[in-house]
Short mmCIF file of C-alpha atoms and ligand atoms in Angstrom, two decimals:
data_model
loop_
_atom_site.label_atom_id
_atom_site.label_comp_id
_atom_site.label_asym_id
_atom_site.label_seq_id
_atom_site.Cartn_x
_atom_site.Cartn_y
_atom_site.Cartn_z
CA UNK A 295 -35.26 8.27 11.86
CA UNK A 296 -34.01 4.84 11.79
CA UNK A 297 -33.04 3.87 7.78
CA UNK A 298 -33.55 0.70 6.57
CA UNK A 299 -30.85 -1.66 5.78
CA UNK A 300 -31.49 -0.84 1.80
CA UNK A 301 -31.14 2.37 1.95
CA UNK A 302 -28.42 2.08 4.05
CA UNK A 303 -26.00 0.17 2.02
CA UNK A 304 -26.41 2.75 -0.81
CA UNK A 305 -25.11 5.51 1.28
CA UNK A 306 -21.31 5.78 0.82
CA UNK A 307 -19.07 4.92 4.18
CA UNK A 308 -18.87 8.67 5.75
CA UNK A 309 -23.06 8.88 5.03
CA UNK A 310 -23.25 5.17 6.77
CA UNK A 311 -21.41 6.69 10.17
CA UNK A 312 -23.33 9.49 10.16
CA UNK A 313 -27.10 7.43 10.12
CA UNK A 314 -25.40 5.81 12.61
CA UNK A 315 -24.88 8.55 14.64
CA UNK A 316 -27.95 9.69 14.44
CA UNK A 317 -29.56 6.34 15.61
CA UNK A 318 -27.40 5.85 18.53
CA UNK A 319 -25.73 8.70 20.32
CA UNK A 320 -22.91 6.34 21.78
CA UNK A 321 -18.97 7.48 20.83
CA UNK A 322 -17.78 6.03 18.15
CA UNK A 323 -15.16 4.34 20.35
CA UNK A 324 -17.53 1.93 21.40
CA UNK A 325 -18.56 1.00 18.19
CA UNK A 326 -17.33 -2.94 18.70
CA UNK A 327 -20.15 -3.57 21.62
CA UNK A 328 -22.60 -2.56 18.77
CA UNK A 329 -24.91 -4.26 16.60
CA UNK A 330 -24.71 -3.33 13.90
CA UNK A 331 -26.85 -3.21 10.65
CA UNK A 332 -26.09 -6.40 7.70
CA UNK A 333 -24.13 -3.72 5.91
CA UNK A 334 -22.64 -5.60 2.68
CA UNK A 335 -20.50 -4.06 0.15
CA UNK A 336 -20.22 -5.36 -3.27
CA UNK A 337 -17.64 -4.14 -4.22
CA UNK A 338 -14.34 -3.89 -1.56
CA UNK A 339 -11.61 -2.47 -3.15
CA UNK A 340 -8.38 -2.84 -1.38
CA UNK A 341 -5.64 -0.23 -2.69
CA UNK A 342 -5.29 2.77 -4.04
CA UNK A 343 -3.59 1.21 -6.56
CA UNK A 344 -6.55 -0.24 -7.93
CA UNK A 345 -8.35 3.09 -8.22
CA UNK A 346 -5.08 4.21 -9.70
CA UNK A 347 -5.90 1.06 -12.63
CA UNK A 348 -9.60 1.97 -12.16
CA UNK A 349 -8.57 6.00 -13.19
CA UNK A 350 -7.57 5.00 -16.72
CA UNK A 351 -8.54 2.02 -17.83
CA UNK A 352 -12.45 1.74 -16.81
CA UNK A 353 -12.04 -1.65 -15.43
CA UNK A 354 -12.17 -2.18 -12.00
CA UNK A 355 -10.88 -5.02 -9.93
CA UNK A 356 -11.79 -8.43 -9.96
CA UNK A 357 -13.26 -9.75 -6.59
CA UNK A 358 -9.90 -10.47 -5.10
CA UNK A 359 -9.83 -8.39 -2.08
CA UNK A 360 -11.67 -10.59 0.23
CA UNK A 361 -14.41 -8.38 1.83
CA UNK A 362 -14.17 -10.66 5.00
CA UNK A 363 -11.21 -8.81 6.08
CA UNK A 364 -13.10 -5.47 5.96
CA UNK A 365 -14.15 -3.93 9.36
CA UNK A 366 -17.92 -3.46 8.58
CA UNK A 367 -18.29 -0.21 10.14
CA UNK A 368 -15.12 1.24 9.64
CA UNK A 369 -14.66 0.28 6.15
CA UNK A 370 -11.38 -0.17 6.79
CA UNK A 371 -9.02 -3.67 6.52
CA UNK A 372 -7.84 -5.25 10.09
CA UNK A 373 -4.71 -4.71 10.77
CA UNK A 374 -1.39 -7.03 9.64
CA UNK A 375 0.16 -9.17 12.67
CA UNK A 376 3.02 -9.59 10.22
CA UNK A 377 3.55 -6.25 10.53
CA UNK A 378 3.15 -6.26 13.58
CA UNK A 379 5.65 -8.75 14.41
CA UNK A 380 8.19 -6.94 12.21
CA UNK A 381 7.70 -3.47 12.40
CA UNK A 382 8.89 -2.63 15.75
CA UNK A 383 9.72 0.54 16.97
CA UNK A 384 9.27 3.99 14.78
CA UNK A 385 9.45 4.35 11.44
CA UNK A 386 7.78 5.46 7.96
CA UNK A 387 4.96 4.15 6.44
CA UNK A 388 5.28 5.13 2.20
CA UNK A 389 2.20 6.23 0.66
CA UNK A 390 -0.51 4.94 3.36
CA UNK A 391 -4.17 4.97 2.85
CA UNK A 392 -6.69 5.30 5.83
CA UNK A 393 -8.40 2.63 4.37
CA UNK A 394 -5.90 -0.02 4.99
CA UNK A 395 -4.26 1.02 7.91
CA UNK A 396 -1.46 -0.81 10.05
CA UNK A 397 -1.40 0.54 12.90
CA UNK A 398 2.26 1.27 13.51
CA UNK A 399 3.88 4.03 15.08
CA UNK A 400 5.28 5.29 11.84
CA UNK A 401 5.02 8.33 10.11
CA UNK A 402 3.09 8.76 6.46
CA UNK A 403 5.34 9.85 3.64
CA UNK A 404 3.68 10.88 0.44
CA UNK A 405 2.85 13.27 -2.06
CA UNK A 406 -0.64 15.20 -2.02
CA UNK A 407 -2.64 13.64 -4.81
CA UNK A 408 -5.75 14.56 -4.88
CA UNK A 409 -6.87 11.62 -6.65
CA UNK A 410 -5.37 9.35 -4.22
CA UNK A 411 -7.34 11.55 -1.17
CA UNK A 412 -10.11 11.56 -3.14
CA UNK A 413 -10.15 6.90 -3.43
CA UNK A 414 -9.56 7.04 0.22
CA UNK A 415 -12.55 8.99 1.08
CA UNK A 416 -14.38 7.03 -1.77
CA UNK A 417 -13.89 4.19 0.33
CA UNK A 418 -13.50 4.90 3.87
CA UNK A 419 -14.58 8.47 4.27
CA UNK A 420 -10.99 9.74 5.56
CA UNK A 421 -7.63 10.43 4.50
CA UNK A 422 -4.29 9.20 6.00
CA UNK A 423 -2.51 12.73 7.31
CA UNK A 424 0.33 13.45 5.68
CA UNK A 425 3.21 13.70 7.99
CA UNK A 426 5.95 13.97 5.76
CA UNK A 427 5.11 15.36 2.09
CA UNK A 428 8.18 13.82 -0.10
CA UNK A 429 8.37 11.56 -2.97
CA UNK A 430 9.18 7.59 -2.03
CA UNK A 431 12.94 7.79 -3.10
CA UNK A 432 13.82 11.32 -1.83
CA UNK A 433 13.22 11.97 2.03
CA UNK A 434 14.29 14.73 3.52
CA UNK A 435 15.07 12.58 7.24
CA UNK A 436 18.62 12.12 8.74
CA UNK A 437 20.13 8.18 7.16
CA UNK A 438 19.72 5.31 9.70
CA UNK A 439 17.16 7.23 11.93
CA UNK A 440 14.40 4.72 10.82
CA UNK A 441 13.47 1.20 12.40
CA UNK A 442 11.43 0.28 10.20
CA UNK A 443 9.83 1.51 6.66
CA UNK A 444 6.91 -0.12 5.26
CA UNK A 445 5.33 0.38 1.92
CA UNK A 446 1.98 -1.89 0.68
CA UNK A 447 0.51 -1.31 -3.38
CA UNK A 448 3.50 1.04 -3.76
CA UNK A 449 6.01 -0.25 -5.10
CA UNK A 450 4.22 -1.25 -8.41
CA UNK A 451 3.50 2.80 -8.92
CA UNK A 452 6.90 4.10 -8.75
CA UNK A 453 9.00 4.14 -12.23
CA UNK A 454 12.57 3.60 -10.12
CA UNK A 455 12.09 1.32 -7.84
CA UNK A 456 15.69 0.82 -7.13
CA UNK A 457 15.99 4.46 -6.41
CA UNK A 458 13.03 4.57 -3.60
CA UNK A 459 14.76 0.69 -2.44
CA UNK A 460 18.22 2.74 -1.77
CA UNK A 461 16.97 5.70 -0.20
CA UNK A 462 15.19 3.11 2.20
CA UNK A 463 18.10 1.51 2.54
CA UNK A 464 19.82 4.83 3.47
CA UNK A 465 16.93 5.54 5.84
CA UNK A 466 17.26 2.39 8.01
CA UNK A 467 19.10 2.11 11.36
CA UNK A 468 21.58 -1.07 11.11
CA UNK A 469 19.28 -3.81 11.47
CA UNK A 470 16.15 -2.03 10.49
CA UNK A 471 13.18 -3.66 8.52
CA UNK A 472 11.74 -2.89 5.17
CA UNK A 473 8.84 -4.62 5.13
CA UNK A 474 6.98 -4.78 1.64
CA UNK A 475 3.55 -5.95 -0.18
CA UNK A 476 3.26 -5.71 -3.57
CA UNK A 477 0.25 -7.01 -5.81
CA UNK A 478 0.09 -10.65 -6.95
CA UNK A 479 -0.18 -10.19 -10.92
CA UNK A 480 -3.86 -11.74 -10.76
CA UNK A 481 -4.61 -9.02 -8.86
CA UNK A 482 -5.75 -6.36 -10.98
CA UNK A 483 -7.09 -6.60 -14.85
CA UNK A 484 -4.19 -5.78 -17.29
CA UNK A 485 -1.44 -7.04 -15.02
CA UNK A 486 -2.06 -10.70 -15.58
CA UNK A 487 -0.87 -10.67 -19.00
CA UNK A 488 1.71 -8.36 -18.44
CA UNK A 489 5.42 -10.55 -18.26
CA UNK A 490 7.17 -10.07 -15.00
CA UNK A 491 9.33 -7.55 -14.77
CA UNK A 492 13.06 -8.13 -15.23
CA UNK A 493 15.85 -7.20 -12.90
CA UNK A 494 17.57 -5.66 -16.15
CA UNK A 495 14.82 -3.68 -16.47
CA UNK A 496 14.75 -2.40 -13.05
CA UNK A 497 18.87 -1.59 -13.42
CA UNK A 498 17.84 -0.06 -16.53
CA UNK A 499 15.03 2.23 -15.11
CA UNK A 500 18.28 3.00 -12.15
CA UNK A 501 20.69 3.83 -14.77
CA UNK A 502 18.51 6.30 -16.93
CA UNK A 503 16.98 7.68 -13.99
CA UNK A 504 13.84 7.18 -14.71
CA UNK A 505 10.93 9.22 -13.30
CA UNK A 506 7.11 9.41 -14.09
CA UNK A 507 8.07 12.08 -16.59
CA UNK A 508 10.77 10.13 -18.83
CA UNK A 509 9.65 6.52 -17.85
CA UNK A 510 8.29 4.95 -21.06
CA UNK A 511 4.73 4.16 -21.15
CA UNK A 512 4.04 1.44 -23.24
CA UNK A 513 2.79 -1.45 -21.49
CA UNK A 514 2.24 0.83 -18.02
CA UNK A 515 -1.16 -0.25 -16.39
CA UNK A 516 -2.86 2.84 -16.09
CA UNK A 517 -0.47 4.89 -17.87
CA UNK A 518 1.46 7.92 -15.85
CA UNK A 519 1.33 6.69 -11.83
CA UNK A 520 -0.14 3.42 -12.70
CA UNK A 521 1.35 0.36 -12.52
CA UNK A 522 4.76 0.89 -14.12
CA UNK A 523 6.06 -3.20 -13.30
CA UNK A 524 4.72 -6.40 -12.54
CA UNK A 525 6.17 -8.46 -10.44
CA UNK A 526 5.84 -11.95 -8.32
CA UNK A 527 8.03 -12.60 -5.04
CA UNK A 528 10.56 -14.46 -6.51
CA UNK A 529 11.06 -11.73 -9.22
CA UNK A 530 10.98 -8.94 -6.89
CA UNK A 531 13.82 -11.10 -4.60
CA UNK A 532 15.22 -11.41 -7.50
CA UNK A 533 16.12 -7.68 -7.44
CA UNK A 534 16.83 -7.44 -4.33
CA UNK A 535 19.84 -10.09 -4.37
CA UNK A 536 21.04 -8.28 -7.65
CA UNK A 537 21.03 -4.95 -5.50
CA UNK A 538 23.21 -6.91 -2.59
CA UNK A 539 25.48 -8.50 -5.14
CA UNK A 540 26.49 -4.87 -6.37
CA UNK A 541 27.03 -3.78 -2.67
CA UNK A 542 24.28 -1.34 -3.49
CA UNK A 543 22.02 -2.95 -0.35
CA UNK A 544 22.96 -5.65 2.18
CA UNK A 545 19.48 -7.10 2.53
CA UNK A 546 18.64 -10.59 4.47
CA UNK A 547 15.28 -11.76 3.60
CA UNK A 548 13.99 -13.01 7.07
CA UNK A 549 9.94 -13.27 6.05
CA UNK A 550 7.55 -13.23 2.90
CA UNK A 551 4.12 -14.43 2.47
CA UNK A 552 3.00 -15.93 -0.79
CA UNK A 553 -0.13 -14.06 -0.13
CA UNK A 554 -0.30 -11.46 1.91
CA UNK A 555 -2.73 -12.07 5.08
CA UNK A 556 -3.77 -8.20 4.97
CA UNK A 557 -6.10 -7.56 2.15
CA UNK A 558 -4.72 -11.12 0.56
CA UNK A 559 -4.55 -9.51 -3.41
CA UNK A 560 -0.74 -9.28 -2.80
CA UNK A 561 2.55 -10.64 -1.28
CA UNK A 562 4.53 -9.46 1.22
CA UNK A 563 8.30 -9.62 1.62
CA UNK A 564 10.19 -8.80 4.83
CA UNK A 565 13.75 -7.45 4.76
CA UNK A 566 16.44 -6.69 7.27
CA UNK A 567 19.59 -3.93 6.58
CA UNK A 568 22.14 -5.87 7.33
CA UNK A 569 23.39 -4.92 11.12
CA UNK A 570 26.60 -3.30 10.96
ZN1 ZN B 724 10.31 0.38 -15.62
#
């Protein structure tokens, strides 16, 4: 029994498919020569780190994740041609969500959360597979077997950077790409007025050896897994020229965006490993 388009926009993203279904037997793979019901969604959130803000802090997003880049029947955001353009090849994708995909031939590393698998059904009705189960800065892969490693709303939610950056680095074939987003500060409430985060800060997060268990909380976004820095793409750069100037990475920045052109709440910065 058809439902009307009310009802329908009530039902969560998996429920939405499945009226669907019912009112036209046609594969889902055909789903583009459809018409398809005004389905509108008021909120669209874009990350799981937002949900990860949204966990402990009550507040949910403002409306930057522009909706217009959400497939309506799907759920999911369109793809990134950056990527595309970049990420050539095989490699990893760190921590992806089946709501944003990117449609790479890369592999998903990441930790079962249940949280996390819980936001991506919440807003998509799926969950990325997990290909490779490891934390972001210890993967169990042979170094320089990867062409490419890309990571989007991750970085923010890991308490050593610098650690994950290396073993990335240590990853990457001689000329591979690590290709990043992070979110703009505006992005999510309680980042805003949050300073940027310092490259002596980062070092000092390296040094210690911080993890989610001794990183200090004060000031963390969401507290344990949240959003441990804040940064912008100059002071994320910023970083990664301090990392080259130790010889820790030899890292050419070949692209960025200001804002990213996949959900647009972030900004995305391209790097290539240096080729021999
Ligand atoms: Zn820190």
């Amino acid at each position: 029994m058809p439902v009307s388009t009310s009802s329908f926009s009530r039902l969560s993203p998996r429920s939405r498919r499945k009226q669907l279904r019912r009112q036209d037997p046609t594969p889902a793979t055909s789903a583009k020569n459809r018409v398809l019901p005004n389905v509108s969604r008021k909120s669209h959130p874009g990350c799981s780190s937002e949900v990860a803000i949204k966990r402990n802090s009550s507040t949910i997003a403002n409306g930057s994740c522009p909706s217009e880049g959400v497939d309506q029947f799907t759920m999911k955001f369109i793809e990134h041609a950056l990527a595309h353009r970049w990420c050539l090849g095989e490699g990893l994708e760190i921590g992806a969500a089946a709501h944003n995909p990117f449609g790479l031939r890369s592999r998903n590393v990441a930790l079962r959360e249940a949280f996390y698998e819980q936001a991506q059904i919440d807003m998509c009705g799926e969950v990325a597979p997990i290909d490779i189960e490891a934390s972001a800065d210890e993967i169990p892969l042979d170094g320089g077997s990867q062409d490419f490693i890309i990571s989007s709303h991750v970085v923010e939610h890991l308490p050593n950077p610098v650690r994950a950056f290396l073993e990335w680095n240590r990853l990457l074939r001689p000329g591979g790409i690590c290709f990043i987003i992070h979110p703009l500060p505006s992005a999510f409430p309680g980042d805003e007025s949050r300073p940027l985060t310092t490259t002596e800060h980062y070092l000092e997060d390296f040094d210690k050896a911080h993890d989610r268990s001794t990183h200090p909380l004060e000031g963390v976004n969401g507290g344990v897994g949240g959003h441990y820095h804040v940064a912008s793409a100059e002071s994320l750069d910023q970083l990664v020229h301090a990392l080259n100037a130790r010889a820790l990475l030899a890292w050419e920045r070949v692209d960025m965006e200001a804002v990213d052109t996949k959900v647009g709440n972030g900004f995305t910065l391209v790097y290539r490993k240096a080729p021999g």
